[in-house]
Tab-separated table of C-alpha atoms in Angstrom:
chain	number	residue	atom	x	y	z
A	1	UNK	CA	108.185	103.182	116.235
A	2	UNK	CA	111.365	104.090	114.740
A	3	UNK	CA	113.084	100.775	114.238
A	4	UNK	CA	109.366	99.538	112.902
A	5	UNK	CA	109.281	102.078	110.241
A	6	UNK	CA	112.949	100.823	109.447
A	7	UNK	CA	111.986	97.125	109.434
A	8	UNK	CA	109.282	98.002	107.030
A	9	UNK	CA	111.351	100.251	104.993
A	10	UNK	CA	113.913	96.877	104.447
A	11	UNK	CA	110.978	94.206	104.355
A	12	UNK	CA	108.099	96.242	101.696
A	13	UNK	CA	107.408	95.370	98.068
A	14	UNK	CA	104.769	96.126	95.684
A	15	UNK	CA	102.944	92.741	94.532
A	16	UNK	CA	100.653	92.091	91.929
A	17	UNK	CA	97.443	91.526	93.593
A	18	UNK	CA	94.367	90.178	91.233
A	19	UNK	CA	91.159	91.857	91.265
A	20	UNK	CA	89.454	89.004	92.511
A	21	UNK	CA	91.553	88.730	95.649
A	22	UNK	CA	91.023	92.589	96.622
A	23	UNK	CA	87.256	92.044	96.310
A	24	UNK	CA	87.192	88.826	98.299
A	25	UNK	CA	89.453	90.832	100.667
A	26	UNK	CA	86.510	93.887	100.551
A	27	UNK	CA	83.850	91.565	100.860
A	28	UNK	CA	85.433	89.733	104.260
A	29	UNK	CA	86.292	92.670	106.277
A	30	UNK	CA	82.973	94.592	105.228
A	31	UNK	CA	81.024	91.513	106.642
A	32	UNK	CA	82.882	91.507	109.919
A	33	UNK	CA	81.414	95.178	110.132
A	34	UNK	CA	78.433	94.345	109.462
A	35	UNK	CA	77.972	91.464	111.562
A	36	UNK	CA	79.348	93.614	114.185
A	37	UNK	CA	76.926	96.377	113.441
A	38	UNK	CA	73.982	93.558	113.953
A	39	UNK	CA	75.582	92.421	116.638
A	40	UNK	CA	74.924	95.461	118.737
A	41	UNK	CA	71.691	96.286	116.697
A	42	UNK	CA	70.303	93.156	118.084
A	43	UNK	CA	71.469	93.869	121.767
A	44	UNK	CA	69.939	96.869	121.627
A	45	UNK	CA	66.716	96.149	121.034
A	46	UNK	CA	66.949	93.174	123.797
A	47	UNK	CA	67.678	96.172	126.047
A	48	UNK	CA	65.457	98.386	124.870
A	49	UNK	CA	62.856	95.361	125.602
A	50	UNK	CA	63.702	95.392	129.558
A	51	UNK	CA	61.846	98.225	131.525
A	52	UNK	CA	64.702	98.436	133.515
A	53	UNK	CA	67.802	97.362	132.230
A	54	UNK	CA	71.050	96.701	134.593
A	55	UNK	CA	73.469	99.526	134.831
A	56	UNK	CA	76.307	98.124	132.283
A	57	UNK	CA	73.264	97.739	129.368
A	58	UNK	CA	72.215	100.843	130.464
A	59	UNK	CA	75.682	102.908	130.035
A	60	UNK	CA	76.097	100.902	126.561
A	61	UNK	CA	72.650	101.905	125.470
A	62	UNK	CA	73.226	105.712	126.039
A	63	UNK	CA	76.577	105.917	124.519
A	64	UNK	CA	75.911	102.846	121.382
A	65	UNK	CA	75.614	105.434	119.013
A	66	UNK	CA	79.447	106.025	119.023
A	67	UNK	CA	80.018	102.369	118.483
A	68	UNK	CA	77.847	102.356	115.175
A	69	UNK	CA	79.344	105.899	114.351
A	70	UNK	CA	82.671	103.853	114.341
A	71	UNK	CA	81.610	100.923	112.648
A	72	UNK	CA	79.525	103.464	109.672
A	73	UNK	CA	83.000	105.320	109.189
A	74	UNK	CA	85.391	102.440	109.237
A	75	UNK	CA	83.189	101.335	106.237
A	76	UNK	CA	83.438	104.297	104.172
A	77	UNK	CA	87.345	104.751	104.757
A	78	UNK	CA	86.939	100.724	103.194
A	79	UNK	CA	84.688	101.926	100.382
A	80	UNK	CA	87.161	104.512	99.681
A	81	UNK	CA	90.056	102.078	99.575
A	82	UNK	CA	88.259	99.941	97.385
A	83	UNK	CA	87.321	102.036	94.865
A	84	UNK	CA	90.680	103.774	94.687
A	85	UNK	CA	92.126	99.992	94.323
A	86	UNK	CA	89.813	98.277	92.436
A	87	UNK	CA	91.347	99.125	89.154
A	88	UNK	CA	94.625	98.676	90.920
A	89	UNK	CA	97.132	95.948	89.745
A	90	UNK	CA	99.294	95.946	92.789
A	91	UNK	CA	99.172	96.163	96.930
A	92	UNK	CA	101.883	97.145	99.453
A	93	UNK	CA	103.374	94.111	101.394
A	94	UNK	CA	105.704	93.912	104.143
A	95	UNK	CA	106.748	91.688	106.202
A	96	UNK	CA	105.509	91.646	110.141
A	97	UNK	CA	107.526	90.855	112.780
A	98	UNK	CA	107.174	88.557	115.718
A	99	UNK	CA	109.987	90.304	116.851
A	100	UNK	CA	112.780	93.297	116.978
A	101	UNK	CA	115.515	90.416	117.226
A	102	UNK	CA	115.567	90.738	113.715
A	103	UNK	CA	116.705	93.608	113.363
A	104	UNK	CA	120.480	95.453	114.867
A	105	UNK	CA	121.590	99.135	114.805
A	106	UNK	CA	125.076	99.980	113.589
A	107	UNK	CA	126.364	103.416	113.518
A	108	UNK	CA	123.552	104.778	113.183
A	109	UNK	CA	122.175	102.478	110.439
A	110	UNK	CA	119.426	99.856	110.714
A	111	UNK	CA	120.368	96.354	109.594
A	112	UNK	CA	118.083	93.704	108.775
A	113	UNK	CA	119.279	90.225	109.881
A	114	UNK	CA	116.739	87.368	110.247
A	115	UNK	CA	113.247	86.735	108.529
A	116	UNK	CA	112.373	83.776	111.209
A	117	UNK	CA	108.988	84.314	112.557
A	118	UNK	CA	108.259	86.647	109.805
A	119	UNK	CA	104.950	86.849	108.126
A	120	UNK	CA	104.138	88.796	104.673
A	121	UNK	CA	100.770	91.096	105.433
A	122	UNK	CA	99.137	94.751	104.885
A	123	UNK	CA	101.636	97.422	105.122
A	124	UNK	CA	100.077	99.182	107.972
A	125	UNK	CA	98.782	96.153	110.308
A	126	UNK	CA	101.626	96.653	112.366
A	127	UNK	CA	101.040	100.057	113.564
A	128	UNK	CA	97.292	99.683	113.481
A	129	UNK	CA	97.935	96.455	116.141
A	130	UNK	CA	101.305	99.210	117.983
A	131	UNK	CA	97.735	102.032	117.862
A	132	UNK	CA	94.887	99.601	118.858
A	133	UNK	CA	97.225	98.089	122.077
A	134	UNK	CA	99.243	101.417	123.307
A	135	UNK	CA	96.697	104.685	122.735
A	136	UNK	CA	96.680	105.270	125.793
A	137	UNK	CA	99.950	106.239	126.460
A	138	UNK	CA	101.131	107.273	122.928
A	139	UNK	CA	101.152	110.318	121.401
A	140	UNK	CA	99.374	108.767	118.436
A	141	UNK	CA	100.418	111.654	115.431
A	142	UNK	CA	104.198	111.953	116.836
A	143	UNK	CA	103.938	108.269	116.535
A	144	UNK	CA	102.271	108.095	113.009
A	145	UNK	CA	104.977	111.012	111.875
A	146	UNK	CA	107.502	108.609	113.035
A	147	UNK	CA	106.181	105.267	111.274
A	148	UNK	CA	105.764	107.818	108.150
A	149	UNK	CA	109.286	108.900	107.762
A	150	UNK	CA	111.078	105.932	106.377
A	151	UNK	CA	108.192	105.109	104.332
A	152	UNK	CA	106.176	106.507	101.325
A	153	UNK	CA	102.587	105.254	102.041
A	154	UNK	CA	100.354	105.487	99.336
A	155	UNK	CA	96.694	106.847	99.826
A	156	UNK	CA	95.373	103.220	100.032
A	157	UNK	CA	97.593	102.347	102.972
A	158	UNK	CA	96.138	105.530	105.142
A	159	UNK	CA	92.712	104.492	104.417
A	160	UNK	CA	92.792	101.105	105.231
A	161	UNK	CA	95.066	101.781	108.389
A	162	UNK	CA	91.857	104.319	109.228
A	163	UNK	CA	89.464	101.540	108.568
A	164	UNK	CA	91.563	99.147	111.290
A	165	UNK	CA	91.773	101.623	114.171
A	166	UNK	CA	88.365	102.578	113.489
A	167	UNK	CA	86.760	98.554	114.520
A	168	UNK	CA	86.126	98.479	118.327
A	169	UNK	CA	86.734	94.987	120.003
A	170	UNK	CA	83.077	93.465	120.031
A	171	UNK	CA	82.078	93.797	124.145
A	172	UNK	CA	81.590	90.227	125.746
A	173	UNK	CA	79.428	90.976	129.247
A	174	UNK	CA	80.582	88.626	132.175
A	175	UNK	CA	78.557	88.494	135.172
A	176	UNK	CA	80.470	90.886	136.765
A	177	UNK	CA	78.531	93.907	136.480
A	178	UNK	CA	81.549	96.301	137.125
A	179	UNK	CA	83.976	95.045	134.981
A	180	UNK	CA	81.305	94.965	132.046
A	181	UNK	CA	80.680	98.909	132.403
A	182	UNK	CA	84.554	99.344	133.095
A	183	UNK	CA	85.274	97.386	129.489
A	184	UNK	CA	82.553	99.706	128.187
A	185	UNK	CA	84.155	103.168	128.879
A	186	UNK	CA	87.185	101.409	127.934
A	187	UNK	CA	86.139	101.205	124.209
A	188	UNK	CA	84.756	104.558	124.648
A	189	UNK	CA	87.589	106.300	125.670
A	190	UNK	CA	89.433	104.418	122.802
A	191	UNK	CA	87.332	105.601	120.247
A	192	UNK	CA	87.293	109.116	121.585
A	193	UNK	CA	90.616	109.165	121.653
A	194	UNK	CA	90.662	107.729	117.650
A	195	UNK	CA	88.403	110.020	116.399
A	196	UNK	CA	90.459	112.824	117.764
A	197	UNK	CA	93.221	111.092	115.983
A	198	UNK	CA	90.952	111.159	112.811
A	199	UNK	CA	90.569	114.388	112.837
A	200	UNK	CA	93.703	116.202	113.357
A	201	UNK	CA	95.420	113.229	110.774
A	202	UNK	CA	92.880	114.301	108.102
A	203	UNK	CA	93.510	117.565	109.091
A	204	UNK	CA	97.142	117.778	108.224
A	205	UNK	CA	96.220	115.289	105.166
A	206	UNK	CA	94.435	117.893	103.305
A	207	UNK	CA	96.623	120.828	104.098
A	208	UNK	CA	99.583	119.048	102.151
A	209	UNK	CA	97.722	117.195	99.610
């Protein structure tokens, strides 16, 4: 986490970003949670429709409030970001790498050495993808502290890096009825663990702001 928060620190610029672009960008992601937020609304009342529904439908139906918890709050972190933007001129950029290759330590120092593979993005998509694939065995605010302290984030990037960890990977049921129910607690314990995350982030936010 470290040597990311160094690559970023060599790779970030502020960019003029138009207003229409930041609306278009709004507009996108909010549709993805809404169509993810139907998604489920629609499954829900095809299980609700079954007198008995299968055990995996049945674990999803009990705990689907958390999912549209999830979805309702990753919204509002993105309403937030948008209005604090919308008047906004400019947007964080870094570049995301394919790979640490690019990058060499030399007593003590970071160096920056290649952009091949490199892609410009969001400043935080990196460790929202690093948060999203490694919870579970991360200490998720030693890790955030870390990213943090080569950086100055602005208030924008913290709310739209809430609004990524906060979208749940949509749950496609197989026939197995096992691994369905075993991908279900899955995204549970992943959004437990976020909104713990949330919490003590926002937490420490407020105390220092």
């Amino acid at each position: 986490m470290y040597t990311l928060s160094c690559l970023h620190q060599k790779t970030s610029k502020i960019e003029k970003m138009s207003h229409d672009c930041k609306t278009i960008f709004y507009q996108e992601l909010s549709r993805q949670i809404k169509n993810s937020i139907q998604f489920y609304e629609t499954l829900q009342d095809q299980i609700e429709s079954v007198p008995f529904p299968r055990v995996d439908y049945y674990v999803l139906l009990q705990n689907i409030s958390i999912l549209y918890h999830a979805y309702w709050q990753a919204q509002k972190y993105l309403d937030d970001w948008y209005s604090l933007e919308e008047n906004s001129i400019h947007k964080s950029i870094v570049y995301h790498h394919v790979s640490f290759d690019h990058f060499q330590f030399k007593d003590g120092q970071g160096y920056f050495i290649d952009y091949h593979d490199c892609y410009e993005g969001i400043m935080v998509y990196d460790f929202a993808a690093f948060f999203r694939r490694e919870w579970y065995q991360m200490d998720a605010i030693k890790m955030w502290d870390k990213y943090q302290e080569n950086l100055s984030l602005l208030e924008s990037d913290r709310l739209l890096m809430n609004t990524f960890i906060l979208l749940p990977d949509i749950i496609h049921f197989e026939d197995s009825l096992y691994n369905n129910t075993v991908c279900i607690h899955k995204i549970l314990d992943y959004l437990d663990y976020t909104f713990q995350f949330l919490s003590k982030e926002n937490e420490k936010y407020q105390e220092t702001n």
